[in-house]
Short mmCIF file of C-alpha atoms and ligand atoms in Angstrom, two decimals:
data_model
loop_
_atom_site.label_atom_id
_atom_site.label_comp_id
_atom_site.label_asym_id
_atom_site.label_seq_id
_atom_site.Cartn_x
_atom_site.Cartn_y
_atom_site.Cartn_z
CA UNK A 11 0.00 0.00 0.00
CA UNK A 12 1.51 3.28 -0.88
CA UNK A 13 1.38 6.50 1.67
CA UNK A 14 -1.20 9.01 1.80
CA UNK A 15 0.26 12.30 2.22
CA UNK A 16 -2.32 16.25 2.40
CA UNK A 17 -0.50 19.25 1.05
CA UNK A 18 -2.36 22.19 0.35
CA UNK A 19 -5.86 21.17 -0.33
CA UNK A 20 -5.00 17.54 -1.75
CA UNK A 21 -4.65 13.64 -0.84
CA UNK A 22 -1.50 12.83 -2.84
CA UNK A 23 0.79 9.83 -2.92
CA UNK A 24 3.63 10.54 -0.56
CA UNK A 25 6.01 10.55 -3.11
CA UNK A 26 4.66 13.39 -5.06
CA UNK A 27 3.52 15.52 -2.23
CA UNK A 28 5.87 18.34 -2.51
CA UNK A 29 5.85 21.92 -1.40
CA UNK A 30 7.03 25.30 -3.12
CA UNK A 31 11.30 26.13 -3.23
CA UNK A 32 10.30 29.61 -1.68
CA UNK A 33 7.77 28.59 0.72
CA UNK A 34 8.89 30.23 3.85
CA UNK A 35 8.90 27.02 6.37
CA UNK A 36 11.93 26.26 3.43
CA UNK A 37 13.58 29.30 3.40
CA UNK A 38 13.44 30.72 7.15
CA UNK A 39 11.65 28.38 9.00
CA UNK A 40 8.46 30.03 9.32
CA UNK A 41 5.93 27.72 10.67
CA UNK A 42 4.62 25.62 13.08
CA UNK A 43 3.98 21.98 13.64
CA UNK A 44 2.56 19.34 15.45
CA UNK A 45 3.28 15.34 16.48
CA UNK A 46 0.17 13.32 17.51
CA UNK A 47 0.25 9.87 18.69
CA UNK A 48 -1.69 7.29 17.10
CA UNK A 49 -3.38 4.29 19.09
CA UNK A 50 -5.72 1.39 17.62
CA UNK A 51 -6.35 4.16 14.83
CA UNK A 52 -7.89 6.95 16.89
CA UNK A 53 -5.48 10.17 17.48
CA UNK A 54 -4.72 10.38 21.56
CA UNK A 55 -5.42 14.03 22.56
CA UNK A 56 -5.91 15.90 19.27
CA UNK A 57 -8.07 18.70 20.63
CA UNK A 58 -4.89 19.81 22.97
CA UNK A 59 -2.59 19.14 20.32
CA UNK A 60 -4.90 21.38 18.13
CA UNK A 61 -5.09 23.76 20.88
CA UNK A 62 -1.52 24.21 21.23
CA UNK A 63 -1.32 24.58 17.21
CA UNK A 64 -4.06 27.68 17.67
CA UNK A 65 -1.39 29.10 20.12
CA UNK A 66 1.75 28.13 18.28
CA UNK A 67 -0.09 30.30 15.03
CA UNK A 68 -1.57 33.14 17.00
CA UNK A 69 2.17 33.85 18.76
CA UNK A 70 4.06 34.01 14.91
CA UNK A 71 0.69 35.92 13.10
CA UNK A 72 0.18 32.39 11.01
CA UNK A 73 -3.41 32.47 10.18
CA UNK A 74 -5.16 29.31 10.62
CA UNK A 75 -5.27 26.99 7.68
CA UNK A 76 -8.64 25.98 7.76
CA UNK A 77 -11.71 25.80 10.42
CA UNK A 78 -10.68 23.48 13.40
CA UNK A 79 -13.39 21.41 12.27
CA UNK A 80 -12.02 20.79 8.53
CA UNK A 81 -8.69 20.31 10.02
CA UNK A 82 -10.08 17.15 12.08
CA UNK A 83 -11.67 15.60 9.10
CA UNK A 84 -7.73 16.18 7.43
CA UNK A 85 -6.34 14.49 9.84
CA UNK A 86 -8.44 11.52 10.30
CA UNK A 87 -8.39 10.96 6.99
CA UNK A 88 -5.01 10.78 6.58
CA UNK A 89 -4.62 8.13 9.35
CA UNK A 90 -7.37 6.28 7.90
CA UNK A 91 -6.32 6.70 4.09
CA UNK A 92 -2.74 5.55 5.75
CA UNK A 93 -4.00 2.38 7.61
CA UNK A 94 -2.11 3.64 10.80
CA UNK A 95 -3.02 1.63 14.32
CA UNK A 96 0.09 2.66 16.02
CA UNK A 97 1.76 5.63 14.99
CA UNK A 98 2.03 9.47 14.25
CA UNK A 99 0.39 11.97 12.75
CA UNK A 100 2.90 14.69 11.52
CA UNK A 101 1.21 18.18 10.61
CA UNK A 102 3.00 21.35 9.77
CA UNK A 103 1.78 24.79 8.81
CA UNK A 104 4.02 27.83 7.61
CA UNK A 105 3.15 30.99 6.33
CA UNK A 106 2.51 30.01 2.46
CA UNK A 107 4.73 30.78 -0.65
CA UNK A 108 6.55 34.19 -1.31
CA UNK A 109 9.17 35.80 -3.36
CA UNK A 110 11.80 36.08 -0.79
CA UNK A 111 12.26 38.85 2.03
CA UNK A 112 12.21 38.71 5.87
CA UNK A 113 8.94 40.79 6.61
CA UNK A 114 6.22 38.79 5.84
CA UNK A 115 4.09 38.83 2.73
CA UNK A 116 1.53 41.17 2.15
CA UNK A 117 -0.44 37.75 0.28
CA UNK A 118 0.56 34.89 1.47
CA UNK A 119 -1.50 32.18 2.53
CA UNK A 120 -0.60 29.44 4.95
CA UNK A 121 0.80 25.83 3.85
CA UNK A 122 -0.26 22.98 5.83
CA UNK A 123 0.94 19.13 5.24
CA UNK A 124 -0.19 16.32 7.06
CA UNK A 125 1.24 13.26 6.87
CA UNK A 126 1.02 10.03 9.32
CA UNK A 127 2.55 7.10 9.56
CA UNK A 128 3.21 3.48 11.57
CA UNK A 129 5.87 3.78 14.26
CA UNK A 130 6.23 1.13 17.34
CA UNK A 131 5.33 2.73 21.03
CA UNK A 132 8.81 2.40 22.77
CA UNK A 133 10.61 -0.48 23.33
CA UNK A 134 9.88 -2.89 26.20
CA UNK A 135 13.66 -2.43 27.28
CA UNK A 136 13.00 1.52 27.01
CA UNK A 137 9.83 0.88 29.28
CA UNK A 138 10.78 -1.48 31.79
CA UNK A 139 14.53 -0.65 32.21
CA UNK A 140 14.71 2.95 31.01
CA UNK A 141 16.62 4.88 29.24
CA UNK A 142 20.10 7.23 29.13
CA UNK A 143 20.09 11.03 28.70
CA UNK A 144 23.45 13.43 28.30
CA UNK A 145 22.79 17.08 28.77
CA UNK A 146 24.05 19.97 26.54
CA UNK A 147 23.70 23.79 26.84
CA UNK A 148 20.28 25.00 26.03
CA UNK A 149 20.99 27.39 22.84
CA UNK A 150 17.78 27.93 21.09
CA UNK A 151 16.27 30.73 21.09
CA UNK A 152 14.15 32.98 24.28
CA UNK A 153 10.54 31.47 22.62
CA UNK A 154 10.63 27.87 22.99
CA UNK A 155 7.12 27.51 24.08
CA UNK A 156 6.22 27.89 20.20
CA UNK A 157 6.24 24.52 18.59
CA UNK A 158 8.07 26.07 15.44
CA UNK A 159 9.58 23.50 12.70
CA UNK A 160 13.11 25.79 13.42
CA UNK A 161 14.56 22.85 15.10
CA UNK A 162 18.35 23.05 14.62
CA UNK A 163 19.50 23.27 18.35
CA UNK A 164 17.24 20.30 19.00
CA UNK A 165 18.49 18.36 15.83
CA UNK A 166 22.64 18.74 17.14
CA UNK A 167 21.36 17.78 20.62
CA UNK A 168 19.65 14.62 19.71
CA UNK A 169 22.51 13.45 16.84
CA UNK A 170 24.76 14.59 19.98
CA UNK A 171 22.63 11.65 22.39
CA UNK A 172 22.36 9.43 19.57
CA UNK A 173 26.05 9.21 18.82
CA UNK A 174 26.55 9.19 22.65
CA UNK A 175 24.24 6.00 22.62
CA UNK A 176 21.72 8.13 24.42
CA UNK A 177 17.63 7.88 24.04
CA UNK A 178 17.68 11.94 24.57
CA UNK A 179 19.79 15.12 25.25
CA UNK A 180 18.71 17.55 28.31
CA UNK A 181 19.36 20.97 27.89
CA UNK A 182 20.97 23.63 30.16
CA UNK A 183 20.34 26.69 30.76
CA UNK A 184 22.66 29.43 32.19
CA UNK A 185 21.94 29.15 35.26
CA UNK A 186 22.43 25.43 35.44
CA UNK A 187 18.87 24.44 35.39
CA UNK A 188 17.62 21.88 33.34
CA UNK A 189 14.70 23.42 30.51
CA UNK A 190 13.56 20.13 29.24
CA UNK A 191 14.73 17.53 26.27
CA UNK A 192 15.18 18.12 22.49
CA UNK A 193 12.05 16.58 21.47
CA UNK A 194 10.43 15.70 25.26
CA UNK A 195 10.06 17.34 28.77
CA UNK A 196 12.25 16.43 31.33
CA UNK A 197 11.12 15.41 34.97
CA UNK A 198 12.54 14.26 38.53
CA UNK A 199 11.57 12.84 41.97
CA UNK A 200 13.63 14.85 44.67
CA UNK A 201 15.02 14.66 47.43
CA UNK A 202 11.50 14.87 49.12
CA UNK A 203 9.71 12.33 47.13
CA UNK A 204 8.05 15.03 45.24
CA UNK A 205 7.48 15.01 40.88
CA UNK A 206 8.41 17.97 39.88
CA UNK A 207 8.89 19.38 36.29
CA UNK A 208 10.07 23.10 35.17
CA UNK A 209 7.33 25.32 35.08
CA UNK A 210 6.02 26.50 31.89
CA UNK A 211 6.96 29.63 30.28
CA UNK A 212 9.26 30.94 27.21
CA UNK A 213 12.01 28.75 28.00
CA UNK A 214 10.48 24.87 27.39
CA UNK A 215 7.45 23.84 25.68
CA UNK A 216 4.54 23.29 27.00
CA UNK A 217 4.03 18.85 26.44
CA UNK A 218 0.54 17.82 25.63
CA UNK A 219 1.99 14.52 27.85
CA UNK A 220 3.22 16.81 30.78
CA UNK A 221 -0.05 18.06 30.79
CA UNK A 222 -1.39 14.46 30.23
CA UNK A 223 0.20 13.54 33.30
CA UNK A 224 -0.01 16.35 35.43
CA UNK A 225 -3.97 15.74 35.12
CA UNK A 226 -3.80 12.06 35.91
CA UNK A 227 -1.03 12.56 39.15
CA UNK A 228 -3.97 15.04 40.06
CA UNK A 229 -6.92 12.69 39.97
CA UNK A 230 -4.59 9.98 41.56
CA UNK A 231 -3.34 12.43 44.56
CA UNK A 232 0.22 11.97 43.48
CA UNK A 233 1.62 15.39 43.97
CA UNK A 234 3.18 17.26 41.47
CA UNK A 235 5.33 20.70 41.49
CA UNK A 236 6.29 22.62 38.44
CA UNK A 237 9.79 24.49 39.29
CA UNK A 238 12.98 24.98 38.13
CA UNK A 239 15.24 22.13 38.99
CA UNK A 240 19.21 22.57 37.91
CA UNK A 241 21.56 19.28 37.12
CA UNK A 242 23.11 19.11 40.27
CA UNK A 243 19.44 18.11 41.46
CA UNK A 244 18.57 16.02 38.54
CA UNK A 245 21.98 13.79 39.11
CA UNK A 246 21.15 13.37 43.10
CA UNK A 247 17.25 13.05 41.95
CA UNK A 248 15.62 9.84 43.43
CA UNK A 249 14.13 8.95 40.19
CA UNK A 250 13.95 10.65 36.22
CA UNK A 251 11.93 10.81 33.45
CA UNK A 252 10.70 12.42 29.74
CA UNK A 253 7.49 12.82 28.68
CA UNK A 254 6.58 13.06 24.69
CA UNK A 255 3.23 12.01 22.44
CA UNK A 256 6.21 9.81 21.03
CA UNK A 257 8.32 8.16 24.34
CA UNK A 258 4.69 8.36 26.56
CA UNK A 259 6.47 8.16 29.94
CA UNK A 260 9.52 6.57 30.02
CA UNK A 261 12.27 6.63 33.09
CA UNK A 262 15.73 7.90 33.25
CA UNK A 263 18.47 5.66 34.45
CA UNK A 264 21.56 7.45 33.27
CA UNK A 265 22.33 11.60 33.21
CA UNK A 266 25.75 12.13 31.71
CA UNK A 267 26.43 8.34 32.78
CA UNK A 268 25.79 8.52 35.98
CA UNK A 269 23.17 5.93 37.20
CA UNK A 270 19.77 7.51 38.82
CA UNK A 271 18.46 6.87 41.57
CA UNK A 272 19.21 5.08 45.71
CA UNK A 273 19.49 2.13 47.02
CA UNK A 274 18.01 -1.26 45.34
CA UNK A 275 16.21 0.91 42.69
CA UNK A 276 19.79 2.95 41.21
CA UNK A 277 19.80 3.29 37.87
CA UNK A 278 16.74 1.62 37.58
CA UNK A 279 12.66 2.71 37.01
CA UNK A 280 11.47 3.90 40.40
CA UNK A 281 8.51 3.65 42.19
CA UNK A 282 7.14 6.71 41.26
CA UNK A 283 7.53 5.94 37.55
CA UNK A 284 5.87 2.29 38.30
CA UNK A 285 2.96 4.24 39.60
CA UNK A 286 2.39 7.39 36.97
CA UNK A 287 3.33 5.04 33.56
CA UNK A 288 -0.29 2.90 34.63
CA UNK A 289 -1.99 5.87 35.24
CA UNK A 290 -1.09 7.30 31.56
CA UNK A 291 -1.96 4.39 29.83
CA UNK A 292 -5.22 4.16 31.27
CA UNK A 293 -5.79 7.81 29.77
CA UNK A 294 -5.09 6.39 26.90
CA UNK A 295 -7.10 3.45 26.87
CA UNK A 296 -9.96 5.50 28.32
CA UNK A 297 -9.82 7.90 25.58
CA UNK A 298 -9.69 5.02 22.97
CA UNK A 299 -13.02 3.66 24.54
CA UNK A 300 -14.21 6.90 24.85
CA UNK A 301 -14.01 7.62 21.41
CA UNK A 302 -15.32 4.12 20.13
CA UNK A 303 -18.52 4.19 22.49
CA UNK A 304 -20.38 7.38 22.23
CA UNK A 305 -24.03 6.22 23.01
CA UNK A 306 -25.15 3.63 20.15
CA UNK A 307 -23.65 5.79 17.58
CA UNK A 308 -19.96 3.47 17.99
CA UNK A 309 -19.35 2.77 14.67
CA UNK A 310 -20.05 5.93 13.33
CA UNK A 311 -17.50 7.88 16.08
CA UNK A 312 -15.06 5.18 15.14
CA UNK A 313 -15.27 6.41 11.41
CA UNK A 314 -15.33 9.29 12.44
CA UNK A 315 -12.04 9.41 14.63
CA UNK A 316 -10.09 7.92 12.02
CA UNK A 317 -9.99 4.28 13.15
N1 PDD B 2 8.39 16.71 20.33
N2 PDD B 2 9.74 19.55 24.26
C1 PDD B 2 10.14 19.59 22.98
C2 PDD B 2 11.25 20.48 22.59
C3 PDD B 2 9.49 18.80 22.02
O1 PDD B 2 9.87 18.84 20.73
C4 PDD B 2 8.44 17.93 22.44
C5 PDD B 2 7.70 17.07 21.47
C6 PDD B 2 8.08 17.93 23.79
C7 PDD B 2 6.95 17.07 24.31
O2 PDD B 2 5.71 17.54 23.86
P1 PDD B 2 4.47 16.56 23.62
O3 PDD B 2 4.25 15.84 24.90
O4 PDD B 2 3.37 17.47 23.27
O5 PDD B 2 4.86 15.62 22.51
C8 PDD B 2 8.74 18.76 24.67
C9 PDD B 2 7.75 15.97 19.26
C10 PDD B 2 7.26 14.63 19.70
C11 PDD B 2 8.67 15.93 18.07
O6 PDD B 2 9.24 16.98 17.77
O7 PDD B 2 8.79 14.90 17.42
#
């Protein structure tokens, strides 16, 4: 079966989906973008992820594409045109097609492409036994709340893990504080037993799965707190972790090589991972059902979700 790809108003084979030499998410970068997870066919959280887009759009002066509602069929039909159980849904929007200059065109209209695809959840080694991070200095730029597709610091970071024979590279700040990973949000247990993750704000962006799990530690009384926390902490932490639509939860072992954790449970998955990766996965699987068992009308919400 061949891929489905949407550019610009069309369902095209993914081989001849192509975009315009001077549109501007080419030429400077100018867009936005999002990553959804895919599970048994339905998208997991695509109303925040959509929400977040609205944001990312409305911070850069990117009008929106299309209504929120046209978007959704898009999207679903791409999975669904794809075949995709398990896997992503890629979407990107820039600011259209211009001759080239820095201001932005008087006429432009936005580009969007959405593509999705199969991809495995993580490994059962990655979930069970965790995995390595190395940190860096954060370089990128004051605004990294904005999902924008200008990804360069965050592509050197994650070649820099990968040729490490890290899973992911944790960024530093100046002051020594860790801002989050370059493609996932970093967390800790401290000292005190507590979860805490940075706080939002211009320097990280804001996860759809930190959210995600923020909500369920809520409903399940496990406390979070949402501070700065620098490396010194993170390396004497009781426990790590990233969050992304793409890792889920998954626990930290290793930071700069230096195993995680006290006692019986160093550089191993803690307790308080044990507890929160349940609780996201029920999410999940609650939003699946949710999705599949609106009143009698099942079948047609599955078709409609994409599955
Ligand atoms: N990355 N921080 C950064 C810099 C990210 O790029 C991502 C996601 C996250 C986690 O956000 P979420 O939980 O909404 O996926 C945090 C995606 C997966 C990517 O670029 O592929």
């Amino acid at each position: 079966m061949s891929r489905i790809s949407y550019v610009n108003g069309e369902y095209a084979p993914h081989q001849d989906a192509v975009v315009h030499i001077e549109d501007r998410g080419y030429q400077f970068a100018d867009g936005v973008y999002e990553v959804m997870a895919v599970r048994d066919g339905f998208i997991i959280d695509l109303e925040p992820h959509l929400d977040r887009l609205d944001r990312s759009l409305a911070a850069l002066s990117i009008a929106a594409p299309m209504s929120r509602g046209a978007l959704r069929i898009v999207i679903r039909e791409v999975v669904h045109r794809n075949l995709v159980r398990t896997g992503i849904v890629y979407m990107q929007v820039t600011r259209g097609v211009a001759k080239r200059a820095h201001a932005f065109p008087k006429d432009a209209s936005p580009a969007i492409v959405v593509t999705s695809r199969s991809m495995a959840s993580p490994s059962a080694s990655a979930v069970n036994d965790g995995v390595k991070v190395i940190t860096m200095p954060d370089i990128r730029w004051g605004r990294c709340d904005i999902k924008s597709i200008s990804l360069l610091p965050n592509v050197l970071a994650r070649q820099q893990a990968t040729a490490a024979g890290a899973y992911e590279a944790w960024l530093i700040d100046s002051a020594g504080d860790v801002t989050e990973g370059s493609a996932s949000n970093a967390w800790i247990v401290d000292a005190k037993g507590d979860l805490v993750t940075r706080h939002l704000g211009p320097a990280l962006l804001g996860g759809v799965t930190r959210a995600a799990i923020v909500d369920a530690c809520k409903a399940a009384k496990v406390k979070v707190v949402e501070r700065t926390f620098s490396l010194k902490e993170a390396l004497a932490a009781r426990e790590a972790m990233v969050t992304s639509t793409t890792s889920f939860v998954l626990p930290v072992v290793a930071i700069d090589g230096k195993a995680i954790g006290r006692g019986a449970d160093k550089g191993k998955a803690g307790p308080v991972y044990r507890q929160i990766r349940p609780l996201y996965e029920a999410r999940v699987a609650a939003a699946i059902r949710a999705a599949t068992s609106v009143a009698s009308g099942g079948a047609l919400q599955k078709a409609a979700a994409g599955a």
